mmCIF file with all atom_site columns, C-alpha atoms in Angstrom:
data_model
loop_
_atom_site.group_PDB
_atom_site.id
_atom_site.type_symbol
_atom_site.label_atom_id
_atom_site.label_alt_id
_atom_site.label_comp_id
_atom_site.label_asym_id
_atom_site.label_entity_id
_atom_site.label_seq_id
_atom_site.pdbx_PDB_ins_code
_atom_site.Cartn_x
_atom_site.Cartn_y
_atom_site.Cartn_z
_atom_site.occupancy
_atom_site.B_iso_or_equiv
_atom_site.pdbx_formal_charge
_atom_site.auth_seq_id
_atom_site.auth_comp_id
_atom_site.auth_asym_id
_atom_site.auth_atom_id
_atom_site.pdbx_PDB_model_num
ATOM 1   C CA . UNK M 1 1   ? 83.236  84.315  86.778  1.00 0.00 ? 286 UNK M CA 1
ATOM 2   C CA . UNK M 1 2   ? 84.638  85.498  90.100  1.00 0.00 ? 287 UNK M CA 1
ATOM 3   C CA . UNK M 1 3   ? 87.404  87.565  90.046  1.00 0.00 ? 288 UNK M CA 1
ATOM 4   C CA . UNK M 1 4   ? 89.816  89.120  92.924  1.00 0.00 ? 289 UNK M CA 1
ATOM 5   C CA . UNK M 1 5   ? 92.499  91.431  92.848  1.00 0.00 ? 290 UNK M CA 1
ATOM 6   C CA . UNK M 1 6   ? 94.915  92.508  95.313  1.00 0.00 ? 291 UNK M CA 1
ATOM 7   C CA . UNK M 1 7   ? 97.262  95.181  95.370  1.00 0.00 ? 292 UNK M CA 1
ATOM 8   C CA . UNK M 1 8   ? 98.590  97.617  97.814  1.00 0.00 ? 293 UNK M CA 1
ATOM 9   C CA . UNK M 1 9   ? 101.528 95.429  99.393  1.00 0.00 ? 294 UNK M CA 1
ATOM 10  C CA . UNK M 1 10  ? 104.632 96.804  99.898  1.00 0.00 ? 295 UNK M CA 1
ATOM 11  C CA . UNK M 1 11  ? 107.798 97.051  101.825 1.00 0.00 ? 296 UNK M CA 1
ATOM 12  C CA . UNK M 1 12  ? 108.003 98.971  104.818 1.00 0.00 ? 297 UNK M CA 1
ATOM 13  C CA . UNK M 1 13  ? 109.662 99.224  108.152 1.00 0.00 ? 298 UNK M CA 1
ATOM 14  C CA . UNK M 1 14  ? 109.112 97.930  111.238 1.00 0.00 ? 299 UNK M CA 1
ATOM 15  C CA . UNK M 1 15  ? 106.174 99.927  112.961 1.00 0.00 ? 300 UNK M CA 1
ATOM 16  C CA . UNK M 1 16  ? 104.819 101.207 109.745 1.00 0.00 ? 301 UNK M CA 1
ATOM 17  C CA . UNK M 1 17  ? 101.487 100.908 107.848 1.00 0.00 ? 302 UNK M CA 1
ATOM 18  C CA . UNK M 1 18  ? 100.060 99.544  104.707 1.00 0.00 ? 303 UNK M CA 1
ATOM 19  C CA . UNK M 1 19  ? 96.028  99.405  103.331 1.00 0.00 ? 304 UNK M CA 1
ATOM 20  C CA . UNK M 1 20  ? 95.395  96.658  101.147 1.00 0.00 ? 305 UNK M CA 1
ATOM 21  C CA . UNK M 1 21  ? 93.005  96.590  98.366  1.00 0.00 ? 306 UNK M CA 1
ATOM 22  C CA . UNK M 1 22  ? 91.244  92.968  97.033  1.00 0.00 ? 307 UNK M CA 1
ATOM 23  C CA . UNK M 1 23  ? 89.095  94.594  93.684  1.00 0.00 ? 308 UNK M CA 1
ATOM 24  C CA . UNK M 1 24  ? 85.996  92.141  93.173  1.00 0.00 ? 309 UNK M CA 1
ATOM 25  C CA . UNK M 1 25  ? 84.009  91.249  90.279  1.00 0.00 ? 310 UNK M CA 1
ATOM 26  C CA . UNK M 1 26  ? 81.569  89.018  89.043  1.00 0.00 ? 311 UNK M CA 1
ATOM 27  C CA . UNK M 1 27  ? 80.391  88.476  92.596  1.00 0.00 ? 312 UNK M CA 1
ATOM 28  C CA . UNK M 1 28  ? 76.621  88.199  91.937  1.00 0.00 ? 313 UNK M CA 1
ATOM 29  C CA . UNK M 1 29  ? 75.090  86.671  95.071  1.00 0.00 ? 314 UNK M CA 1
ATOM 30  C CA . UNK M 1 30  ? 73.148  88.455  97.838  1.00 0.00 ? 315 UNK M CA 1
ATOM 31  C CA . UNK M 1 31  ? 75.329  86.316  100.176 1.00 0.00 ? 316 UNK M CA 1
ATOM 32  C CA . UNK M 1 32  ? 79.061  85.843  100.388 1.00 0.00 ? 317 UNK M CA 1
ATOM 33  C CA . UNK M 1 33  ? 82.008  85.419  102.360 1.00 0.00 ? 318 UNK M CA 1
ATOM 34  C CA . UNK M 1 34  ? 85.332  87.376  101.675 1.00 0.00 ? 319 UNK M CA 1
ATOM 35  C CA . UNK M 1 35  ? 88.525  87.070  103.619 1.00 0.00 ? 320 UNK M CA 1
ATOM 36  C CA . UNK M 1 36  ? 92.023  87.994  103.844 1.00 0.00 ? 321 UNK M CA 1
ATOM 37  C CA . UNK M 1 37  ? 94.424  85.348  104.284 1.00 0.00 ? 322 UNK M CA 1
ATOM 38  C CA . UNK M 1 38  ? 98.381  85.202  104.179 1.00 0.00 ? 323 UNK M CA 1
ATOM 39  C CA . UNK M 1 39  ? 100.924 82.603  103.634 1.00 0.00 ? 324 UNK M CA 1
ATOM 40  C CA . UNK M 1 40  ? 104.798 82.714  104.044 1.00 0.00 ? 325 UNK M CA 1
ATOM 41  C CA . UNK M 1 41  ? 107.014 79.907  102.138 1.00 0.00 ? 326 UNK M CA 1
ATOM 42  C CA . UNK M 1 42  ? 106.625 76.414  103.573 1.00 0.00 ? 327 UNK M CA 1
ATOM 43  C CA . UNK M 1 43  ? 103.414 77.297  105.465 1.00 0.00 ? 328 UNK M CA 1
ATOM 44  C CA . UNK M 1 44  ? 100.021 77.080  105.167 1.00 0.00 ? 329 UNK M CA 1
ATOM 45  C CA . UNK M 1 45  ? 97.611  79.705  104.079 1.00 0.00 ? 330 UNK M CA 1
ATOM 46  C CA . UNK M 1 46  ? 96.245  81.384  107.557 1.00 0.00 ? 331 UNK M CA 1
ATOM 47  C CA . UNK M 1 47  ? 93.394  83.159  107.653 1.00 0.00 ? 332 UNK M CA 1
ATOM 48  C CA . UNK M 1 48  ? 93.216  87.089  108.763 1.00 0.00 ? 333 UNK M CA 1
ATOM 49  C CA . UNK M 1 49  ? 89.745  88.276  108.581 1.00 0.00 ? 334 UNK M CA 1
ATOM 50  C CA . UNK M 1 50  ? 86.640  87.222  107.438 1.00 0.00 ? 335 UNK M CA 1
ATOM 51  C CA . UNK M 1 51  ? 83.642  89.986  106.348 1.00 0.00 ? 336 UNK M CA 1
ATOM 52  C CA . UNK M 1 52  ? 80.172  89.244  105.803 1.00 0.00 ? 337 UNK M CA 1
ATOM 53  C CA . UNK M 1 53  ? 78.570  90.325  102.213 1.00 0.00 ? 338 UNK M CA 1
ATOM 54  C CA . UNK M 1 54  ? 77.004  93.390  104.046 1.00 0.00 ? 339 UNK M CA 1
ATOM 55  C CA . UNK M 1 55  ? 80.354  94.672  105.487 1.00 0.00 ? 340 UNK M CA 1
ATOM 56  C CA . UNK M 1 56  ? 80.119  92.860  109.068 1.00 0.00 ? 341 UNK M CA 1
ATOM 57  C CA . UNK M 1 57  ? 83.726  91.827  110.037 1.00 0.00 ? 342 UNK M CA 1
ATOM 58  C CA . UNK M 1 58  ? 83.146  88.434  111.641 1.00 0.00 ? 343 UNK M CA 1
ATOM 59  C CA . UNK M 1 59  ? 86.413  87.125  113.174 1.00 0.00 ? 344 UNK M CA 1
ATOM 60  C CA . UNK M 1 60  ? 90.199  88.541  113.381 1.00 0.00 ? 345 UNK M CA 1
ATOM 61  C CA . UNK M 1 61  ? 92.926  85.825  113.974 1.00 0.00 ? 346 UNK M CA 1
ATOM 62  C CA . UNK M 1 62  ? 94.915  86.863  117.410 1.00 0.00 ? 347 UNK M CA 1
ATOM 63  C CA . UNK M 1 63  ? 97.525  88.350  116.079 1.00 0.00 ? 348 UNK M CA 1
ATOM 64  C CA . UNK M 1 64  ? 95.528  90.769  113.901 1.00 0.00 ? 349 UNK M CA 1
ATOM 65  C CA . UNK M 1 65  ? 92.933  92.084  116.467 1.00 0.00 ? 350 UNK M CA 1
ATOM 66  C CA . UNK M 1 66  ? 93.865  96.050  117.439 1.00 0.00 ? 351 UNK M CA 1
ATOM 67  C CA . UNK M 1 67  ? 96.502  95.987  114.742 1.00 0.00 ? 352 UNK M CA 1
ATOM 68  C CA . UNK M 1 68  ? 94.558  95.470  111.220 1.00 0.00 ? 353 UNK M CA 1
ATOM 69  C CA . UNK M 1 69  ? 91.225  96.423  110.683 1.00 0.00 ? 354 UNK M CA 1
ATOM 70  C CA . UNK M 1 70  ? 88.996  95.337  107.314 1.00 0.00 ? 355 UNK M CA 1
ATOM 71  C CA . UNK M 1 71  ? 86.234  96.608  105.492 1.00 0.00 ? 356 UNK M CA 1
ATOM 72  C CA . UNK M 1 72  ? 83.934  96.382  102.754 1.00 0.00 ? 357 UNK M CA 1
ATOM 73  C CA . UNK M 1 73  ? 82.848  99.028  100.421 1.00 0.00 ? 358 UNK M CA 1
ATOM 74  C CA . UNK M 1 74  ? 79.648  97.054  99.708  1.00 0.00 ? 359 UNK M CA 1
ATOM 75  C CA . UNK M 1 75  ? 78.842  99.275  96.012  1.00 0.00 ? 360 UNK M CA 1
ATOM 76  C CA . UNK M 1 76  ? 81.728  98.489  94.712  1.00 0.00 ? 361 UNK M CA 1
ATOM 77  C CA . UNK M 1 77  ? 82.114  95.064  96.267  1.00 0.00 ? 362 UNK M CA 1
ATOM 78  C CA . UNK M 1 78  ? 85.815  96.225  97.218  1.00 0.00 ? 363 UNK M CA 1
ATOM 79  C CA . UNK M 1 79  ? 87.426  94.841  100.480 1.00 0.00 ? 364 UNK M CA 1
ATOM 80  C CA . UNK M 1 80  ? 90.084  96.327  102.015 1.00 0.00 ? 365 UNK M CA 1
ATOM 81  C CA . UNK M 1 81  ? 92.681  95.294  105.123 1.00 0.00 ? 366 UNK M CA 1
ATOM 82  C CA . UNK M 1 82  ? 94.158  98.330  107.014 1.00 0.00 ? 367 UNK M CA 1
ATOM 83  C CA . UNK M 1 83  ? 97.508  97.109  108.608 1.00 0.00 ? 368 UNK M CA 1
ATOM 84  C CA . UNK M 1 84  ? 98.918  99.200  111.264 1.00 0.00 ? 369 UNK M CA 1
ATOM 85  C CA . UNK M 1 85  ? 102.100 98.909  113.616 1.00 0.00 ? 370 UNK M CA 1
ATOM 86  C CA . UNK M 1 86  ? 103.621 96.030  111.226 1.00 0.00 ? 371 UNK M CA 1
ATOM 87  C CA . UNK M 1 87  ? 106.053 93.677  112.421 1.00 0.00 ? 372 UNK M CA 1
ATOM 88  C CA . UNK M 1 88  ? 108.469 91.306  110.493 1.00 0.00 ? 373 UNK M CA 1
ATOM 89  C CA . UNK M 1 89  ? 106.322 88.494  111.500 1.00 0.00 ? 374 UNK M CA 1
ATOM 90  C CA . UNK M 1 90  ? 103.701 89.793  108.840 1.00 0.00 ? 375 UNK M CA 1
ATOM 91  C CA . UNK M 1 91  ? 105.696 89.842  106.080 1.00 0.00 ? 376 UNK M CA 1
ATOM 92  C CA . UNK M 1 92  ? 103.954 87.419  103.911 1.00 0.00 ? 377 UNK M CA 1
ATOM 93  C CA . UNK M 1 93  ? 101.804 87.056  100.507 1.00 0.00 ? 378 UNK M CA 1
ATOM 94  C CA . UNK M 1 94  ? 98.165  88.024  101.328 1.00 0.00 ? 379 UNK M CA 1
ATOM 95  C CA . UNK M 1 95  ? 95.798  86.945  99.700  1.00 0.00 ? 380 UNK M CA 1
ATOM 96  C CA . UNK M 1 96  ? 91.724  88.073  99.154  1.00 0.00 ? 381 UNK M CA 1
ATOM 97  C CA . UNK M 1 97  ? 89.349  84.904  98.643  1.00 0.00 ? 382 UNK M CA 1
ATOM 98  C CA . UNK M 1 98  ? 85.394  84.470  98.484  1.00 0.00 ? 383 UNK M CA 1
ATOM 99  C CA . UNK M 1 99  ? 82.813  82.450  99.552  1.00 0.00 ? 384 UNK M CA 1
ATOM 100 C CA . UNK M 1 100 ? 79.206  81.935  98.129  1.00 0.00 ? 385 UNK M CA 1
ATOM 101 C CA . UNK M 1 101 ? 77.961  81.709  101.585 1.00 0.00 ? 386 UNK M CA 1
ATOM 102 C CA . UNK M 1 102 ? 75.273  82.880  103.919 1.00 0.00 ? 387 UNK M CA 1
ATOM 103 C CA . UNK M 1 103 ? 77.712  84.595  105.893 1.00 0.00 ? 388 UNK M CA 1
ATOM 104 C CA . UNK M 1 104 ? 80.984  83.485  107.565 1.00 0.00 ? 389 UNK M CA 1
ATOM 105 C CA . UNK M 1 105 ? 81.494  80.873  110.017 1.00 0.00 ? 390 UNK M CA 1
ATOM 106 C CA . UNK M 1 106 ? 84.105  80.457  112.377 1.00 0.00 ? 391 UNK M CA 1
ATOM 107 C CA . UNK M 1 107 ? 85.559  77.979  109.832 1.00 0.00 ? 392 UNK M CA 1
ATOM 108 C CA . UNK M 1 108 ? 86.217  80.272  107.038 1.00 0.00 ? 393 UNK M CA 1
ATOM 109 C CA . UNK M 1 109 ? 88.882  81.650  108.799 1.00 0.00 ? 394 UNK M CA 1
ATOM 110 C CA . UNK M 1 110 ? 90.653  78.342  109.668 1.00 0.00 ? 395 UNK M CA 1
ATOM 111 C CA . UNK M 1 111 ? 90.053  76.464  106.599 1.00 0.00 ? 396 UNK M CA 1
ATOM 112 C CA . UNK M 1 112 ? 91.178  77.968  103.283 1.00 0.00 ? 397 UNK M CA 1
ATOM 113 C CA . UNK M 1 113 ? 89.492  74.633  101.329 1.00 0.00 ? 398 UNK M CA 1
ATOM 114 C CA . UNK M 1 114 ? 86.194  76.756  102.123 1.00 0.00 ? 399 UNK M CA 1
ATOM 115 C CA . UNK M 1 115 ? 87.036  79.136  99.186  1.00 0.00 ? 400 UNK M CA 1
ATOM 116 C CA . UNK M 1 116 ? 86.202  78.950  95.401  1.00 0.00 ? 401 UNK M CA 1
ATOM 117 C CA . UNK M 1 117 ? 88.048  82.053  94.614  1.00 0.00 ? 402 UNK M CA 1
ATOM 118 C CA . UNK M 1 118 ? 91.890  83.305  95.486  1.00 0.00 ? 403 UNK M CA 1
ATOM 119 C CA . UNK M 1 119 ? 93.261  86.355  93.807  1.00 0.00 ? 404 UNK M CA 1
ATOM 120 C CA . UNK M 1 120 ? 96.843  85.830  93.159  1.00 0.00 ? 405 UNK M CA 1
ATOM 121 C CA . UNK M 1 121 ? 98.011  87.863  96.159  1.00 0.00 ? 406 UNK M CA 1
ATOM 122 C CA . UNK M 1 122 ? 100.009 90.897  97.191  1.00 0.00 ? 407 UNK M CA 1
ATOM 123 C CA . UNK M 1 123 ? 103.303 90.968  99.044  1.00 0.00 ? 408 UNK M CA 1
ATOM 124 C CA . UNK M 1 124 ? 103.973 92.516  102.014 1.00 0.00 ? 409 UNK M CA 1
ATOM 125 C CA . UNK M 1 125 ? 107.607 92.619  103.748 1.00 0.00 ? 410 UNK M CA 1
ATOM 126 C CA . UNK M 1 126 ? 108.114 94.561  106.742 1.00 0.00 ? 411 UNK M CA 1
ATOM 127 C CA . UNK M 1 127 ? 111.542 94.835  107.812 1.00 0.00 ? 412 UNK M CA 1
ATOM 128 C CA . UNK M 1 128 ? 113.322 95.122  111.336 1.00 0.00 ? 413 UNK M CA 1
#
C-alpha cells in the first residue's frame, strides 16, 4: 500500500521560506508520477509540480516557476518542494500525491482525478 506523508508547513511571513517534505512508501514501480498540489477552502485542488520517478521535474504551474523548486531523492523515494519568497496567496494545504505512471503528462498537473494516492497534507500560511 502507498503511503505519503507531508510535513514541513508552517507559518511564516511575507517574503520568507519553507521546504516541504512528502515521505513515500510502498511505492514499488519503476515508473511513477509524484506531485505537489495545494488547495485553499472552497477551491479546488491545483496542481504545483509534477516529478518524474527518476527525479525529472516536468511542469511548474505559473505562479510557482522561479519561486519553488522540487526534487526527488530517488533512494529514499522522498520528494521535496522548496518554497522561496512566499506570498499570502500561497497560504494553503499542500498536498503530495502519486501516480503509477510512465512519467507525467501535462495532465497530471491539471487534473487531481489522475492520482491514486494523497497524503493528508501540510499547512502553510504566510502572512502579510
Amino acid at each position: 500500500q502507498v503511503q505519503l506523508l507531508e510535513s514541513g508547513g508552517d507559518s511564516v511571513r511575507f517574503g520568507g521560506s519553507l521546504r516541504l517534505s512528502c515521505e513515500t512508501s510502498g511505492i514499488t514501480e519503476n515508473f511513477y508520477c509524484l506531485a505537489w498540489f495545494r488547495q485553499v477552502p472552497g477551491k479546488e485542488r491545483e496542481g504545483v509540480v509534477t516529478v518524474d520517478g527518476d527525479g525529472a521535474v516536468r511542469m511548474y504551474a505559473g505562479y510557482a516557476k522561479g519561486r519553488f523548486t522540487a526534487s526527488l531523492d530517488t533512494v529514499s523515494k522522498t520528494l521535496y518542494l522548496q518554497m522561496n519568497n512566499l506570498k499570502p496567496d500561497d497560504s494553503a494545504v499542500y498536498y503530495c500525491a502519486a501516480d503509477a505512471a510512465t512519467f507525467c503528462w501535462p495532465k497530471h498537473l491539471t487534473r487531481a482525478s489522475e492520482y491514486d494516492y494523497w497524503g493528508r497534507g501540510t499547512q502553510v500560511t504566510v502572512s502579510s
